[in-house]
Coordinates of C-alpha atoms and ligand atoms in Angstrom, one line a residue:
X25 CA 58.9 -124.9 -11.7
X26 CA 61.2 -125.5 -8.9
X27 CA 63.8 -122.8 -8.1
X28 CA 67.4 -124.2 -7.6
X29 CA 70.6 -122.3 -6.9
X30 CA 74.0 -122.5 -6.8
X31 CA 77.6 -120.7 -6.9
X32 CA 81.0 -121.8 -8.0
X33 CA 84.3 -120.0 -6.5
X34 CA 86.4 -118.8 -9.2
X35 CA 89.7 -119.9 -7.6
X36 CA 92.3 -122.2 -9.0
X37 CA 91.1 -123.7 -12.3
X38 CA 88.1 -126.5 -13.1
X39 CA 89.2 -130.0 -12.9
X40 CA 87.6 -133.0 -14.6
X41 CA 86.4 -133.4 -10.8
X42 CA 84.3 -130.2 -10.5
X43 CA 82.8 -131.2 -14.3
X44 CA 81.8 -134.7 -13.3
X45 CA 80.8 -134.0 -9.5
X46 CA 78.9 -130.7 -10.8
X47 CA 78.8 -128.9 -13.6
X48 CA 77.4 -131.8 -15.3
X49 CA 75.2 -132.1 -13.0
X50 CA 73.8 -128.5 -13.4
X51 CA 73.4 -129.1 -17.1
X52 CA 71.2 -132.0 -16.6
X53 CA 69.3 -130.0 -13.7
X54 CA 68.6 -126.7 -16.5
X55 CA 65.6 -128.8 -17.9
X56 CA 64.1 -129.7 -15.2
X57 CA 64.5 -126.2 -12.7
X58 CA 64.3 -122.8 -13.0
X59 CA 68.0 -122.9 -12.1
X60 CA 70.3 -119.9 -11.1
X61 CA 73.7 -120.2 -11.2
X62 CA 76.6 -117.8 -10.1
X63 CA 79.9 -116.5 -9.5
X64 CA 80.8 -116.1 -5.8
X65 CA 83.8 -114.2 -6.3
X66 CA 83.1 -112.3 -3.0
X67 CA 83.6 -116.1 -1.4
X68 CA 87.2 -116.0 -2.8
X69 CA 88.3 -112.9 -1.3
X70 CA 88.1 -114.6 1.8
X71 CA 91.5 -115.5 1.3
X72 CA 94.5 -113.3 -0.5
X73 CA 93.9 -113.3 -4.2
X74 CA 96.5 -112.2 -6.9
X75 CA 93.7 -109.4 -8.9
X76 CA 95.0 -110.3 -12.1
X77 CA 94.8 -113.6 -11.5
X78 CA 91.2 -113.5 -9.8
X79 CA 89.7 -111.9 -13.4
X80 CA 91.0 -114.4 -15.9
X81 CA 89.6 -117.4 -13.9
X82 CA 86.3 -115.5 -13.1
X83 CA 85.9 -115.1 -17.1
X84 CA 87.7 -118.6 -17.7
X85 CA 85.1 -120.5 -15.5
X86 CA 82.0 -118.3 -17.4
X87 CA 83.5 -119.6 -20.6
X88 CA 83.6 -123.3 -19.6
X89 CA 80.5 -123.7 -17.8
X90 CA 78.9 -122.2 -20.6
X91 CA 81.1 -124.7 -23.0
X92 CA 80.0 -127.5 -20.7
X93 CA 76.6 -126.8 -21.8
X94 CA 74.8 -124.3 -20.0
X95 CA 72.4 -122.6 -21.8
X96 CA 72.0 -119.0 -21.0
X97 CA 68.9 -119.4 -22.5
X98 CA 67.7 -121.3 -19.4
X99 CA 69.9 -120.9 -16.4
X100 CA 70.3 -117.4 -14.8
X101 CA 74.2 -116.6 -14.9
X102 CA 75.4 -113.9 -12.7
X103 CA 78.4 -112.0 -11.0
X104 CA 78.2 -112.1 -7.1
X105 CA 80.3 -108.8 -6.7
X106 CA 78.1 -106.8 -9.2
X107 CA 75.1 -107.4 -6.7
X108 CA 75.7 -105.7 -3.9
X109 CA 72.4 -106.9 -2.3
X110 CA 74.3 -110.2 -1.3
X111 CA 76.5 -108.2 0.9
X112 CA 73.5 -106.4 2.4
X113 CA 71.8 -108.8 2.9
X114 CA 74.7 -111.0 4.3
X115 CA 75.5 -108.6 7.0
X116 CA 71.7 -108.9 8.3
X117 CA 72.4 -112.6 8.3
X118 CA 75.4 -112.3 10.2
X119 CA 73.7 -110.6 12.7
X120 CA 71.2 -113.0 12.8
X121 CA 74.1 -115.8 13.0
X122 CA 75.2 -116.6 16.7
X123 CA 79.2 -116.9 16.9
X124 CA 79.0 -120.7 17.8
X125 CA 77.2 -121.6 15.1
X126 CA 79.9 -119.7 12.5
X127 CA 82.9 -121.6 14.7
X128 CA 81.3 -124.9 13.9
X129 CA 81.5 -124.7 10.5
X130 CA 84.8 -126.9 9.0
X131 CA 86.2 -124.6 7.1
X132 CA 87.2 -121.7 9.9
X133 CA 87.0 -125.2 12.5
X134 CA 89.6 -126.8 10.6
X135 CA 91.8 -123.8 10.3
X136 CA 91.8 -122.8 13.2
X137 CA 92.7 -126.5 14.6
X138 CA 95.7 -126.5 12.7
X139 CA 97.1 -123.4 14.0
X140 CA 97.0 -121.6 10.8
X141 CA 97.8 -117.5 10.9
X142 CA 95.7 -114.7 8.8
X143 CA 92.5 -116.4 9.0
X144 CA 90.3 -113.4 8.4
X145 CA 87.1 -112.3 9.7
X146 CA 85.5 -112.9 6.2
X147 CA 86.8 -116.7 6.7
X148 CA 84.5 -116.7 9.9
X149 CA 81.4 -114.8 8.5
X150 CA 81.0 -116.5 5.1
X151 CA 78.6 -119.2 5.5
X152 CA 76.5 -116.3 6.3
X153 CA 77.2 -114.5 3.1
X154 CA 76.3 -117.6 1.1
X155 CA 73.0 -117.7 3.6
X156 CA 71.9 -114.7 1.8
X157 CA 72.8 -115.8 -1.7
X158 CA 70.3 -118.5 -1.1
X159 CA 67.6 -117.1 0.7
X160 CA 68.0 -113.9 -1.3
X161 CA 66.1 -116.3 -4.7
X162 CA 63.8 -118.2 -2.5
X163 CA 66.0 -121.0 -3.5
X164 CA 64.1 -124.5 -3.0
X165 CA 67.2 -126.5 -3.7
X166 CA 70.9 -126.0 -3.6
X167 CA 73.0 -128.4 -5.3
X168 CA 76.8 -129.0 -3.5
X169 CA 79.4 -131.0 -2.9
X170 CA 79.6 -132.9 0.6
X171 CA 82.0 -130.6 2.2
X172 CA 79.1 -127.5 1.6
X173 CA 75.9 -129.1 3.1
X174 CA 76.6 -127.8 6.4
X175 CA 76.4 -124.1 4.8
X176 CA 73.1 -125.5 3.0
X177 CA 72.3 -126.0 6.8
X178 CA 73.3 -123.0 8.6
X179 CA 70.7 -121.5 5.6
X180 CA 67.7 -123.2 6.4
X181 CA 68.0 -122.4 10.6
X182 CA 68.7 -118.6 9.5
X183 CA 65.5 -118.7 7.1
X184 CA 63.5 -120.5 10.0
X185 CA 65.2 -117.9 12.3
X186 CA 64.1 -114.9 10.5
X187 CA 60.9 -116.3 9.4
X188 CA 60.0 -116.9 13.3
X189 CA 61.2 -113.6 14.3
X190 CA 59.9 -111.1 11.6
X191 CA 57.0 -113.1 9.8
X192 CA 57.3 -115.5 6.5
X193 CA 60.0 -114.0 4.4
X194 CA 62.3 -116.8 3.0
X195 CA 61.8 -120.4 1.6
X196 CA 63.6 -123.3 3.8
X197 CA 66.1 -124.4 1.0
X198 CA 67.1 -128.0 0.7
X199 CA 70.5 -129.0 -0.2
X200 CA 71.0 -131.3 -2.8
X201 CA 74.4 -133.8 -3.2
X202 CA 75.3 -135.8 -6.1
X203 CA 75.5 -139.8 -5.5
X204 CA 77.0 -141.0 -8.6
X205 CA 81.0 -139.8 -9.1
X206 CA 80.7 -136.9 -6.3
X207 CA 84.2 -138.2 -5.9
X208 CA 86.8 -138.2 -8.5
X209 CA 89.9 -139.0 -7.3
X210 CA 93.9 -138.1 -8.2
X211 CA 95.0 -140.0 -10.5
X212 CA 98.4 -140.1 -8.4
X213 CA 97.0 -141.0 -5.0
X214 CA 93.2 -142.4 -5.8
X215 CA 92.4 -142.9 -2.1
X216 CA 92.4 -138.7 -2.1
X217 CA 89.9 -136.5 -3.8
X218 CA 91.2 -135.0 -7.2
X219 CA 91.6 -131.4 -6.6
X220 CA 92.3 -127.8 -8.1
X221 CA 94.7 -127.1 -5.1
X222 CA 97.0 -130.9 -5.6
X223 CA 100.4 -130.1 -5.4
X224 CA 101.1 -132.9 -8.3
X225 CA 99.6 -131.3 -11.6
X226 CA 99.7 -135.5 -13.0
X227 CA 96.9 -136.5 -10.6
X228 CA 94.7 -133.7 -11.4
X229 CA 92.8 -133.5 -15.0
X230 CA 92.7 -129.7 -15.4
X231 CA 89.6 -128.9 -18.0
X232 CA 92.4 -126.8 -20.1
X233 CA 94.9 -129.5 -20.2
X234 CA 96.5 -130.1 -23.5
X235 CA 94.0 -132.9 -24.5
X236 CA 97.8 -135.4 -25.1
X237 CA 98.4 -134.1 -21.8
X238 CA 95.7 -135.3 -20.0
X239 CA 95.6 -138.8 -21.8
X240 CA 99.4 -138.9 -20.8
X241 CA 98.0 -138.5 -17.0
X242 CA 95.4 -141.5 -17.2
X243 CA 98.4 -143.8 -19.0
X244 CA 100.5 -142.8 -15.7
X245 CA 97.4 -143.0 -13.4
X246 CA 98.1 -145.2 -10.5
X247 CA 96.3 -148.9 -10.0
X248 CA 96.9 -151.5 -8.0
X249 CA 98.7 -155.4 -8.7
X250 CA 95.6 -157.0 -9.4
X251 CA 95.2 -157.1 -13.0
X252 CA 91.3 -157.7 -12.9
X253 CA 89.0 -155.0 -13.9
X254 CA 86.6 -154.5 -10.7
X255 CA 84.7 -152.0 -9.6
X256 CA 86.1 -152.1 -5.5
X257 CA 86.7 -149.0 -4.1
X258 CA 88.2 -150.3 -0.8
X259 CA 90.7 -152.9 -3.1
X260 CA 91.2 -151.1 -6.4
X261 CA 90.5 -147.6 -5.4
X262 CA 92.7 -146.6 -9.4
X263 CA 91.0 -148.6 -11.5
X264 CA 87.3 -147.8 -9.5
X265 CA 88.4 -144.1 -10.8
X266 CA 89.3 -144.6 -14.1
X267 CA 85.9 -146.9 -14.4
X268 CA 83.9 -143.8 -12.8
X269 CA 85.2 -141.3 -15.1
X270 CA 85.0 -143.7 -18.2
X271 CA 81.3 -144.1 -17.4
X272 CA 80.1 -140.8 -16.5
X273 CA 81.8 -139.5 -20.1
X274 CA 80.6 -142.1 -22.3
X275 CA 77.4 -142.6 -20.4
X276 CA 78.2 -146.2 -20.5
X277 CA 76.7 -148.5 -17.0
X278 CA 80.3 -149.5 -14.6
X279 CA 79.0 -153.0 -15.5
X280 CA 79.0 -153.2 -18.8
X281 CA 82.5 -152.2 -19.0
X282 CA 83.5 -154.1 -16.2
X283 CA 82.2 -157.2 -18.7
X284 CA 83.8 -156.0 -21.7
X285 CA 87.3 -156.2 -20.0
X286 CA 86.8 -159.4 -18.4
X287 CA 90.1 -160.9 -19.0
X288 CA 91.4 -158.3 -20.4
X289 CA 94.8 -155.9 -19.1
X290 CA 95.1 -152.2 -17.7
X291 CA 96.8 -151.4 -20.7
X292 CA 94.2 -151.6 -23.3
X293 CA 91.6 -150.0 -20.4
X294 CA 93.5 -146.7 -19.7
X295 CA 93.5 -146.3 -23.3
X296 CA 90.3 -146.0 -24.0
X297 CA 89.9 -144.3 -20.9
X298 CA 92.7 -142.0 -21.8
X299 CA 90.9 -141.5 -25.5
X300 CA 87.4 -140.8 -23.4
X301 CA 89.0 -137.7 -21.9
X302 CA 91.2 -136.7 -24.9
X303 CA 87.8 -136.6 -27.2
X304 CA 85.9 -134.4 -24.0
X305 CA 88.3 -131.8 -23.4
X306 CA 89.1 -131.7 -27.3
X307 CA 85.5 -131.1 -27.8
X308 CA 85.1 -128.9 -24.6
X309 CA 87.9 -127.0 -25.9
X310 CA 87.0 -126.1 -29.2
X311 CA 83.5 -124.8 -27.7
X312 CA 85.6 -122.4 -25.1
X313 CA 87.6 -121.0 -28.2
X314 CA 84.5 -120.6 -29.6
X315 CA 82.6 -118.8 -26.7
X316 CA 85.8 -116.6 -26.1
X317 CA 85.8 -115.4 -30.2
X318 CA 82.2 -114.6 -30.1
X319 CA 82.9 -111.9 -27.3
X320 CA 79.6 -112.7 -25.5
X321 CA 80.4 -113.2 -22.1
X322 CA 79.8 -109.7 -21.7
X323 CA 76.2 -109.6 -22.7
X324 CA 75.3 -112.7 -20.9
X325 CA 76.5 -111.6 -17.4
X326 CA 75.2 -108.5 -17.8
X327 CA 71.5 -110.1 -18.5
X328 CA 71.9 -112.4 -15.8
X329 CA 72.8 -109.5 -13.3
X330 CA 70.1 -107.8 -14.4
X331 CA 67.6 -110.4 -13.7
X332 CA 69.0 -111.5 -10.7
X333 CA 69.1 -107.5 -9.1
X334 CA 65.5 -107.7 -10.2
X335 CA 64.6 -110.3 -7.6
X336 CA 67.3 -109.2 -5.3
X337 CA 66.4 -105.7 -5.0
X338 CA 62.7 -106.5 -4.2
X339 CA 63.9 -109.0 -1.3
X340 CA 66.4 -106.4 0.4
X341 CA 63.6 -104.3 0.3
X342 CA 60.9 -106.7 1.6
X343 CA 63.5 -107.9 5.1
X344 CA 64.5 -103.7 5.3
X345 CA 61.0 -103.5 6.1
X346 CA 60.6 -106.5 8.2
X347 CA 63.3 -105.3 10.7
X348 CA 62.4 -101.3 10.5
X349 CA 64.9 -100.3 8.7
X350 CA 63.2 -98.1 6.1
X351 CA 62.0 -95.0 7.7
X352 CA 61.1 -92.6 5.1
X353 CA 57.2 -92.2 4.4
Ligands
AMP407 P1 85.5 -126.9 -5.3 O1 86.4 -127.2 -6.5 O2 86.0 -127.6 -4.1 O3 85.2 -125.4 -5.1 O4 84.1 -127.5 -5.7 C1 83.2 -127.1 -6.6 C2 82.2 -128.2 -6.9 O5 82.8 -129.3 -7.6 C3 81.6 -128.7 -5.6 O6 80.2 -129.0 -5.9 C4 82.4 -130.0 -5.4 O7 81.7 -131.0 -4.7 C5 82.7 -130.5 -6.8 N1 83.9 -131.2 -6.9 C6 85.2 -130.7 -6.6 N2 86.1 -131.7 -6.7 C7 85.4 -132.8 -7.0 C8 85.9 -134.2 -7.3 N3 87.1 -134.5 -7.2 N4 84.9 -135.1 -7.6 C9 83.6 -134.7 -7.6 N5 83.2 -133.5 -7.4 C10 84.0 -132.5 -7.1
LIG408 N1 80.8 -121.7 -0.6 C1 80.7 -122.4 -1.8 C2 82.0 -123.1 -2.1 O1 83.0 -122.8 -1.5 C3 80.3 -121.5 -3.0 C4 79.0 -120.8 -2.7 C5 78.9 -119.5 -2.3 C6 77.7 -121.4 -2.8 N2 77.6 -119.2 -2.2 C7 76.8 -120.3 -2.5 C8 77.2 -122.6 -3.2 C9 75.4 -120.6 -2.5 C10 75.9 -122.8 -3.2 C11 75.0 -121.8 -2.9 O2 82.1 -123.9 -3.0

């Protein structure tokens, strides 16, 4: 079996967006992959985070990706901070990581080009860090969004890097980006992605929404004068949303409900669109209330950590001795 990987920053909370574009996708990828599948809260401290804060959503986004469907029973679930291998091994990376390489990536590039203050080192150096949490599980794919591939990247030319330089030691990983509904969009401005950080709460579908809530925000969604039910992205950018999300959560094809509204209105459309997400998140919900009462988040994470150190332990040790590093006999 194929190994994939990949990690999730617990900042902000999960949007219908980071379900459709990739949690879902990691459920349907459990079968199929040995798949591993963790927290990269040292990836959030890059930026300031309120502690308190930082916990719940850590445990929140546990909860929901395990109420989304992931099975423990299959998929490797782990903590980044309680392995402190990553960091370890992320610093040999670093040095292994040449400074215009790190200011190329868009994240610190984009930054930077907008002037903004209290960028931190850890900005700079993290595409390194998440270098390690790939190699460190001879990861052969890595599942991300668009905006991560060029981190998928900088992996494989530090792999090929070290590999060349010390002998075999890490798997070239591949990255892997969803085609189908990588992009949801706001439901308030649908020519922008929909996003955890949207200043307007009514164009984001936040996975703990009141269920009446969120069907409130697809009534007020924003379409277009056109009154036809088309799939066009470029011409009807709202109503191409509302088809993708209605599709991907009934499992329904675009065309076939494209065809069921021909001459029909937006109003009766949004409904059952609206009804779609109010049956998911009810649904989702209950499972959440139902992972948080059975107190098991504890046990799972703990097995996952331990399985992971297991493999991560034995790859520190294996590039410590590639670079000379262990000197006692
Ligand atoms: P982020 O929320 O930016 O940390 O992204 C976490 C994962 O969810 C990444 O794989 C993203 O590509 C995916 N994702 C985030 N927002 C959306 C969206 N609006 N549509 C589809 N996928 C998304
Ligand atoms: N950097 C990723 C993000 O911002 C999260 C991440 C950290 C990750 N390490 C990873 C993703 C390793 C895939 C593989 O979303």
């Amino acid at each position: 079996m194929k190994r994939m990987l990949s990690g999730v920053k617990p900042t902000g909370r999960l949007t219908l967006g980071n379900y459709i574009g990739a949690i879902s996708q990691f459920v349907a990828f459990q079968d199929e992959y040995d798949l591993y599948i963790f927290i990269a809260n040292m990836h959030a401290i890059t930026v300031p985070q309120d502690s308190k804060e930082l916990r719940r959503n850590t445990r929140d986004l546990i909860a929901l990706y395990l109420a989304c469907g992931l099975d423990p029973q299959k998929v490797t679930l782990f903590v980044q901070s309680y392995l402190p291998q990553h960091t370890e091994l992320g610093w040999i990376l670093t040095c292994h990581s040449y400074m215009g390489e790190l200011q190329r990536m868009t994240q610190y590039k984009d930054k930077t080009a907008k002037g903004e203050t209290g960028i931190t080192a850890g900005l700079f150096t993290y595409p390194s860090l998440m270098a390690a949490d790939i190699l460190m599980y001879d990861a052969d794919y890595v599942p991300v969004g668009m905006d991560q591939k060029q981190h998928v990247e900088l992996a494989r030319n530090l792999a090929e890097r070290f590999n060349h330089r010390h002998g075999e030691t890490f798997v070239v990983p591949e990255p892997i980006v969803p085609t189908v509904g990588a992009k949801i969009m706001s439901l308030q401005n649908p020519t922008k992605k929909m996003s955890k950080s949207d200043d307007n709460p009514k164009g984001t579908i936040d996975l703990l929404d009141e269920p009446a809530v969120a069907r409130k925000k697809i009534m007020s969604a924003v379409t277009d004068s056109l009154g036809v039910i088309h799939y066009d992205v470029e011409n009807q950018p709202g109503i191409s949303n509302l088809l993708t999300i209605l599709s991907r959560l009934s499992g329904e094809a675009i065309e076939d409900i494209v065809k069921r509204y021909e001459g029909k209105g937006y109003g009766d459309f949004k409904k059952e669109v609206g009804q779609a997400v109010f049956d998911f998140l009810t649904q989702l919900q209950n499972k959440y209330q139902q992972i948080i009462a059975a107190g098991q988040i504890d046990e799972i994470i703990a097995a996952g950590n331990a399985k992971a150190g297991r493999i991560a332990d034995k790859k520190v040790a294996k590039v410590k001795r590639k670079l000379g590093l262990n000197i006692l006999k």
